Short mmCIF file of C-alpha atoms and ligand atoms in Angstrom, two decimals:
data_model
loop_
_atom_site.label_atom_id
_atom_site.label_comp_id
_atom_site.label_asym_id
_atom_site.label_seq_id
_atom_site.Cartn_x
_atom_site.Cartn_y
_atom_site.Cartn_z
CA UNK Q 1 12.73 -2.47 -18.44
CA UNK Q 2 10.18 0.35 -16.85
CA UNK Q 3 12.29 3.14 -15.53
CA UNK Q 4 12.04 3.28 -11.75
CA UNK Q 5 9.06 5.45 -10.11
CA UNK Q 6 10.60 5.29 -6.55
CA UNK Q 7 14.15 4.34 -4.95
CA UNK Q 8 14.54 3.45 -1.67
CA UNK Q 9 18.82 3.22 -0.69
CA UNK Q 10 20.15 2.61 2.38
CA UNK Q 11 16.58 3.22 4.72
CA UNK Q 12 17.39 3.04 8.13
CA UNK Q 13 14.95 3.54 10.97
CA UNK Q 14 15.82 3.75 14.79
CA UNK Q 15 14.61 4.88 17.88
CA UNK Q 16 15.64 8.62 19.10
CA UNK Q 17 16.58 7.35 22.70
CA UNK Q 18 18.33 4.18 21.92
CA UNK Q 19 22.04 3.75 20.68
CA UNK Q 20 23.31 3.58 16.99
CA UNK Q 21 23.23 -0.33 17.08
CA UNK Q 22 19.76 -1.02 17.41
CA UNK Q 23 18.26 -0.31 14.23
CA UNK Q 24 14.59 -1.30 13.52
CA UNK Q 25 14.79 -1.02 9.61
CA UNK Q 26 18.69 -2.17 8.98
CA UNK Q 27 19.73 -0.66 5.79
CA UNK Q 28 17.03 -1.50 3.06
CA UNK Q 29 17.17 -0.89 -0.83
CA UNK Q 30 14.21 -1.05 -2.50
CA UNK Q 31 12.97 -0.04 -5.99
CA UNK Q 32 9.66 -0.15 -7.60
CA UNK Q 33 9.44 0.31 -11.70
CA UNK Q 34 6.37 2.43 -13.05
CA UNK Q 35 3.14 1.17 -14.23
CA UNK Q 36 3.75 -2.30 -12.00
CA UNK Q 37 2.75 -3.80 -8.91
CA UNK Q 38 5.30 -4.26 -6.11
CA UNK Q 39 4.75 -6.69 -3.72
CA UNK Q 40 6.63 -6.37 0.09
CA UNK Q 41 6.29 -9.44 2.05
CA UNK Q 42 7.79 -10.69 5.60
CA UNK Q 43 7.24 -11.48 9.04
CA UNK Q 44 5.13 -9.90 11.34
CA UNK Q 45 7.24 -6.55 12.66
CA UNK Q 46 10.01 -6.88 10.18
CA UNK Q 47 9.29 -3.12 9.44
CA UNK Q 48 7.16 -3.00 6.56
CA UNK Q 49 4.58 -0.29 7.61
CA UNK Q 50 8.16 1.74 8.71
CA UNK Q 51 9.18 2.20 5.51
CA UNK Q 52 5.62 3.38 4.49
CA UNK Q 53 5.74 5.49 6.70
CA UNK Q 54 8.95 7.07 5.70
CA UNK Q 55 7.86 7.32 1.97
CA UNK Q 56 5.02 9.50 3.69
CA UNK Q 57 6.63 11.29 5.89
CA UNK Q 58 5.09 10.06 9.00
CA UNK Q 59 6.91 8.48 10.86
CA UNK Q 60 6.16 8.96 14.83
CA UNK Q 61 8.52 11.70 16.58
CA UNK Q 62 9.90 8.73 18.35
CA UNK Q 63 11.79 7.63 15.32
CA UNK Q 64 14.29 8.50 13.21
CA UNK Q 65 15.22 7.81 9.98
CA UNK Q 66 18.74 7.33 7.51
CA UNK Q 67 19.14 6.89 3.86
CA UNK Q 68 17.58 7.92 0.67
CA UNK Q 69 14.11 7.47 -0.38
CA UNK Q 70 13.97 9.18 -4.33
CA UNK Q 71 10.64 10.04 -5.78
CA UNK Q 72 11.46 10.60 -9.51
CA UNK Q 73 14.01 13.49 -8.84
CA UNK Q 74 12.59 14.23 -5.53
CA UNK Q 75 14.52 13.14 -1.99
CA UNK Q 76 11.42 12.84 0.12
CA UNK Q 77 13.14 12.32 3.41
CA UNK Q 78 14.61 15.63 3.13
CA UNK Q 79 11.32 17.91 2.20
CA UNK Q 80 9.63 19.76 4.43
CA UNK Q 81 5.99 19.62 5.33
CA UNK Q 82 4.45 21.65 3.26
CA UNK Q 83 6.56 20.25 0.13
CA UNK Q 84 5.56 16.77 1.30
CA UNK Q 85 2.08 17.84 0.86
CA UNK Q 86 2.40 18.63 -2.22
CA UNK Q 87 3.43 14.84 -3.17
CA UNK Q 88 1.04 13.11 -0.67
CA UNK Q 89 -1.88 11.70 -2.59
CA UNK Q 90 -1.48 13.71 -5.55
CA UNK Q 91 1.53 12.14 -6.60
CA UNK Q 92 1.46 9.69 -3.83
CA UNK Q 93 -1.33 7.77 -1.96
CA UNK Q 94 -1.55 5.63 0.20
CA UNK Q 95 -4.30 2.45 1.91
CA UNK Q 96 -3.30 2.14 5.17
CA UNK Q 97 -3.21 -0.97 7.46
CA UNK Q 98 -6.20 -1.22 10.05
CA UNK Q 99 -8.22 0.16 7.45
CA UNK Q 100 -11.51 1.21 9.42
CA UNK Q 101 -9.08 3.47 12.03
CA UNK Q 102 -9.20 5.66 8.56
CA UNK Q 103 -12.76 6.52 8.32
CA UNK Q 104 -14.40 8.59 10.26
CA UNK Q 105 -17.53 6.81 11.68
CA UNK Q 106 -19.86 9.93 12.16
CA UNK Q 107 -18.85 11.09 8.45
CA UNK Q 108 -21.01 9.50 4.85
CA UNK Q 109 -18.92 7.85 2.68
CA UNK Q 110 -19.83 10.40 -0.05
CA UNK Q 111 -18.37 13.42 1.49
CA UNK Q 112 -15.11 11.48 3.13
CA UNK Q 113 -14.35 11.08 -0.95
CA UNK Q 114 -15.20 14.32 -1.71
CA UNK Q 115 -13.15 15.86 0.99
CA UNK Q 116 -9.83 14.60 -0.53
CA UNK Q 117 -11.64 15.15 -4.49
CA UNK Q 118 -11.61 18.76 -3.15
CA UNK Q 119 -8.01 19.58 -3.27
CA UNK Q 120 -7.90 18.38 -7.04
CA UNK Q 121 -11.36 18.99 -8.22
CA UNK Q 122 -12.43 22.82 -8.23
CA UNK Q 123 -16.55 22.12 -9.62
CA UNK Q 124 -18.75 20.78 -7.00
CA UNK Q 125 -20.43 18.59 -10.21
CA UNK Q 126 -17.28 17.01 -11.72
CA UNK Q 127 -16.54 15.99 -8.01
CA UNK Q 128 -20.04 14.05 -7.52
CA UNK Q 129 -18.95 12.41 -10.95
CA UNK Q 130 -15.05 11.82 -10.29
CA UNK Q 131 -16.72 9.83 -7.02
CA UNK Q 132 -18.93 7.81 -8.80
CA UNK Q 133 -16.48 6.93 -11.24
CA UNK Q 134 -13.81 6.18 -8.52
CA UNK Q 135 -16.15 3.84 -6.62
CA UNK Q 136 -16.86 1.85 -9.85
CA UNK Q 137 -13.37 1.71 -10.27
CA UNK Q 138 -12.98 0.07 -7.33
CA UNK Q 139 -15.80 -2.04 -8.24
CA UNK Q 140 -18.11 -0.87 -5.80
CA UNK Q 141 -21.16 -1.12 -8.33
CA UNK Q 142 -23.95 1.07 -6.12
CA UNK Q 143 -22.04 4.14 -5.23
CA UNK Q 144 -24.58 6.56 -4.75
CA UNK Q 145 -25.68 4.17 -2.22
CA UNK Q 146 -22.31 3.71 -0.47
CA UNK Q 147 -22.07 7.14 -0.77
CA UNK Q 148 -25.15 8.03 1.29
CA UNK Q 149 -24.14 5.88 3.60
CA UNK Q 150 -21.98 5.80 7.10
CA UNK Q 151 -18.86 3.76 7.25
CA UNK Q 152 -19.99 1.28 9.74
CA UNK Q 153 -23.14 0.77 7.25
CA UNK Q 154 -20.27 -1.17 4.74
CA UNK Q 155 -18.70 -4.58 5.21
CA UNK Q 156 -14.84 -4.91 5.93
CA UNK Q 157 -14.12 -5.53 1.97
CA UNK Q 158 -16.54 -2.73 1.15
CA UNK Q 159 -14.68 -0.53 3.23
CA UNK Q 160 -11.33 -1.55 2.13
CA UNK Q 161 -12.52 -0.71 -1.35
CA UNK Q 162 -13.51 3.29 0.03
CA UNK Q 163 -10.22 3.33 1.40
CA UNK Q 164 -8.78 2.62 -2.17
CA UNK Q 165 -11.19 4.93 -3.70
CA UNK Q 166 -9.84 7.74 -1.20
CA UNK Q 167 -6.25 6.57 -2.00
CA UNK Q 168 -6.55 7.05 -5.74
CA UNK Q 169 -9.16 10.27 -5.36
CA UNK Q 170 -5.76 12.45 -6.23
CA UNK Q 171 -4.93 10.58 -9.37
CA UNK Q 172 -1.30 9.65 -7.70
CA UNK Q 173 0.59 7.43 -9.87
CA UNK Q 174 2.21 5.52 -7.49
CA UNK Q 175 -0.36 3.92 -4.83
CA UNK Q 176 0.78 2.48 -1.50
CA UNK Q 177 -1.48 -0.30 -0.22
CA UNK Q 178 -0.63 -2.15 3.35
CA UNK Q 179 -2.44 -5.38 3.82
CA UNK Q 180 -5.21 -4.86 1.50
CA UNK Q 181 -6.62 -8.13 2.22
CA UNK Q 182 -6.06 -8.40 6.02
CA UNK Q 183 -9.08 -10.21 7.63
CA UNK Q 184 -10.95 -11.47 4.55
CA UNK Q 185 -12.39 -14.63 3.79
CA UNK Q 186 -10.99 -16.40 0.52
CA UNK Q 187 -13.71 -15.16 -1.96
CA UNK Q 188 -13.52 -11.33 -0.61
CA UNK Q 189 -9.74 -11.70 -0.85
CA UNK Q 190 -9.83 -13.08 -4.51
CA UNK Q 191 -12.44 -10.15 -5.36
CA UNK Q 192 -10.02 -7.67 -3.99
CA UNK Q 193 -7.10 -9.29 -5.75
CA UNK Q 194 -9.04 -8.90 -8.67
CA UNK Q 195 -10.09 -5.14 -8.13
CA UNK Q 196 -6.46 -4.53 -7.49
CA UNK Q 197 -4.94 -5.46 -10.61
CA UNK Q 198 -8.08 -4.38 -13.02
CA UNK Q 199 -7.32 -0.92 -11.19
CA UNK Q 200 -4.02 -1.19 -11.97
CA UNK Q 201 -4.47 -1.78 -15.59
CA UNK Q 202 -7.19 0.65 -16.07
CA UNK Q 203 -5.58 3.72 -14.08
CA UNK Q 204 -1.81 2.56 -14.80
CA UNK Q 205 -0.93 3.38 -11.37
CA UNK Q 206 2.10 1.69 -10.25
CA UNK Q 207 1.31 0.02 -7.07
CA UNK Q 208 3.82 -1.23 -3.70
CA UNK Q 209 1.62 -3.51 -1.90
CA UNK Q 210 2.67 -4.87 1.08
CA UNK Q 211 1.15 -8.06 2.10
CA UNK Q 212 1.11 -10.78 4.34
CA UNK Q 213 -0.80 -13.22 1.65
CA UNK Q 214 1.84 -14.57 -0.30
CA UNK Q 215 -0.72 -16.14 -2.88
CA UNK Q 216 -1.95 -12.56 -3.59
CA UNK Q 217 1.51 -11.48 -3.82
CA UNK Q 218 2.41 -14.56 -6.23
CA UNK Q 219 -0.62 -13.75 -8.29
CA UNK Q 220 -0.91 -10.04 -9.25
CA UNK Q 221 2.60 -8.33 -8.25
CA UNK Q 222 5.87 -7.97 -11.44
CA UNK Q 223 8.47 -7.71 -8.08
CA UNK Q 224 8.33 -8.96 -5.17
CA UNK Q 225 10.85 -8.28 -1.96
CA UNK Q 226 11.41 -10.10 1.00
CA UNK Q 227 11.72 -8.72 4.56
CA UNK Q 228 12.90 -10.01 7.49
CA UNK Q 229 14.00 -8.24 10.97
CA UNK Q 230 14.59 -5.11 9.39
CA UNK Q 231 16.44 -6.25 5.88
CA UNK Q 232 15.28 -7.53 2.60
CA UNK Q 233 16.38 -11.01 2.28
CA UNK Q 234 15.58 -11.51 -1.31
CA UNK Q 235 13.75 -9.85 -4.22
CA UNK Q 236 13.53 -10.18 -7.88
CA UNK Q 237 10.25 -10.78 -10.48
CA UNK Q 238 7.84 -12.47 -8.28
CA UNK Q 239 7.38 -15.34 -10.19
CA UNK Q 240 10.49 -16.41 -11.38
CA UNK Q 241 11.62 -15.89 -7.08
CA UNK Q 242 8.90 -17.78 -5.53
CA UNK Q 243 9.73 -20.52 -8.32
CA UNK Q 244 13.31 -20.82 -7.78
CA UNK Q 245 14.13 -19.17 -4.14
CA UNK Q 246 16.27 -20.75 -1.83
CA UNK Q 247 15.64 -17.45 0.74
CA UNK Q 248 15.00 -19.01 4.08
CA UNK Q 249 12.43 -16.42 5.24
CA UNK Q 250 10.41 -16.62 1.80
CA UNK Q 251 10.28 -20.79 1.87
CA UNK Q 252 9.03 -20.27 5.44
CA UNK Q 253 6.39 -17.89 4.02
CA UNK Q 254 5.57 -20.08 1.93
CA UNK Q 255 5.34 -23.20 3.89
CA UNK Q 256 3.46 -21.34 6.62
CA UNK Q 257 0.57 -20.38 3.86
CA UNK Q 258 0.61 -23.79 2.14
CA UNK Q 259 0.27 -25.47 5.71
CA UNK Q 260 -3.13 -23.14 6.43
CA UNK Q 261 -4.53 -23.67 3.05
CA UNK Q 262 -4.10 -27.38 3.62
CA UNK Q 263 -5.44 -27.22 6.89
CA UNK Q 264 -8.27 -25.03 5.77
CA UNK Q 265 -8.78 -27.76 2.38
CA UNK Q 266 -9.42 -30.70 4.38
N1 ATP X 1 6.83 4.34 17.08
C1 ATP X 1 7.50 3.21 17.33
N2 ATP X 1 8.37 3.16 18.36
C2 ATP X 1 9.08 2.06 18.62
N3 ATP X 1 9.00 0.92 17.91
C3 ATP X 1 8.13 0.91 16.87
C4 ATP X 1 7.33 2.04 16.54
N4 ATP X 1 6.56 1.74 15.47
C5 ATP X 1 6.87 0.46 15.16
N5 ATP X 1 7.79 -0.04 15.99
C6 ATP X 1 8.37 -1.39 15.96
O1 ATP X 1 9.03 -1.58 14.74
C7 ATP X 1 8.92 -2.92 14.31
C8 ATP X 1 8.43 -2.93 12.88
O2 ATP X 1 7.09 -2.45 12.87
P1 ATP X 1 6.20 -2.45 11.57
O3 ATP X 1 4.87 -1.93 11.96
O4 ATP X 1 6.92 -1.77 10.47
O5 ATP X 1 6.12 -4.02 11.23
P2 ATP X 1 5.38 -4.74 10.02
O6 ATP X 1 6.40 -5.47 9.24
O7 ATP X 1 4.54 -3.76 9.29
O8 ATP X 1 4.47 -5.78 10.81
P3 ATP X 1 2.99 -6.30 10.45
O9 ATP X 1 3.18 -7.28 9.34
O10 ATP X 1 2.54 -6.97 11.72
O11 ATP X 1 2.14 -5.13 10.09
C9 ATP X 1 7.99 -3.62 15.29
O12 ATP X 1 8.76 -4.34 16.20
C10 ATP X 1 7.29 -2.48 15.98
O13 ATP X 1 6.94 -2.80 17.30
MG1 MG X 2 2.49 -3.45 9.09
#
């Protein structure tokens, strides 16, 4: 059994202004093993892209935040800024959801890479290389063209695939990834599932992936847990849990997909 890369105990999230009992994120425990891909599904607003945001450290002065979240040895909810830096895409990265709001339009593609290859990469010529390599990695197979280019010059799946590149620019070894397939069409989504998990086995990054497409999630993650109105319902090795479940919010899930990939069949 892989030791565990990051630990999650106890994560609460509320809002400052409200009272103790209404919790958005109710208590969640969460762990995801190195070198494997964690998937996170559930309902719309059952507080997924909350508890990215607290492995971040970014989650809006609004809200607060209980619990433990342990990065190896490190308790990330309790560093400060500037020690939080020092984990954010170097040790941790992230994809985040509404991936275009991420990219600035009036900025090439080349130089958004290079930007974050600049923290890790001292020689202008190893970064030009590192970005190149990067965008093959994330099988984006013309990158001096994508590079030359602005983002609105790139498809949505193209653009995703940046965002990944950008994500893993620091070498992190854990990558967080929310709704890496959100508004793709069945062959862009299969590509991606595909770039995902070749990434992962090239790279070895260990990878959380939170996801709404439970046939992405069936297909490429080791774990998978189960969120609904702020708790995880269920979790275990994805297979084995989507095979055997009798969770109530996963077999809806999973009913609500099969019914739109019937519907979509006929
Ligand atoms: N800053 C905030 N202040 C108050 N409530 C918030 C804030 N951010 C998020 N929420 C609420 O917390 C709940 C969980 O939000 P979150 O974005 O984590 O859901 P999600 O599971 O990622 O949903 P989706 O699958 O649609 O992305 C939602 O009801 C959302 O409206
Ligand atoms: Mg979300």
């Amino acid at each position: 059994m892989n030791k565990n890369i990051l630990e999650i105990r106890g994560l609460k999230v509320a809002e400052k202004r409200r009272d103790n009992n209404s919790f958005i994120v109710k208590g969640v425990d969460l762990a995801i093993r190195e070198n494997t891909i964690c998937s996170l599904v559930g309902k719309s607003g059952s507080g997924k892209s909350l508890i990215t945001a607290c492995i971040m450290g970014i989650l809006a002065s609004n809200l607060y935040s209980e619990g433990e979240i342990l990065y190896r040895d490190k308790k990330l909810l309790e560093l400060s800024e500037e020690q939080l830096n020092r984990i954010r895409g170097k040790h941790i990265g992230i994809v985040m959801q509404n991936c275009s709001c991420s990219l600035n339009p009036l900025v090439k593609n080349g130089r958004q890479l290079s930007i974050v290859l600049k923290e890790h990469l001292s020689k202008k010529d190893s970064r030009s290389k590192q970005a190149e390599k990067l965008l093959r990695n994330v099988k984006l197979d013309n990158p001096r063209s994508v590079m030359n280019r602005y983002p609105h010059e790139l498809s949505g799946g193209m653009k995703q695939r940046l965002l990944t590149a950008i994500g893993i620019g620091g070498a992190p070894e854990l990558l967080i990834m929310d709704e890496p397939t959100k508004g793709m069409d069945v062959i862009l989504r299969n590509q991606m599932a595909d770039m995902i998990y070749q990434l992962h086995k090239k790279t070895n990054v260990s990878i959380l992936m939170i996801t709404h497409d439970l046939e992405l999630a069936y297909n490429i993650s080791h774990d998978c847990y189960v969120m609904n109105q702020g708790r995880i319902t269920t979790h275990g090795e994805t297979k084995k849990l989507f095979e055997t479940t009798n969770d109530c919010t996963l077999i809806d899930l999973i009913n609500a997909q099969k019914m739109m990939t019937e519907f979509f069949a006929v």
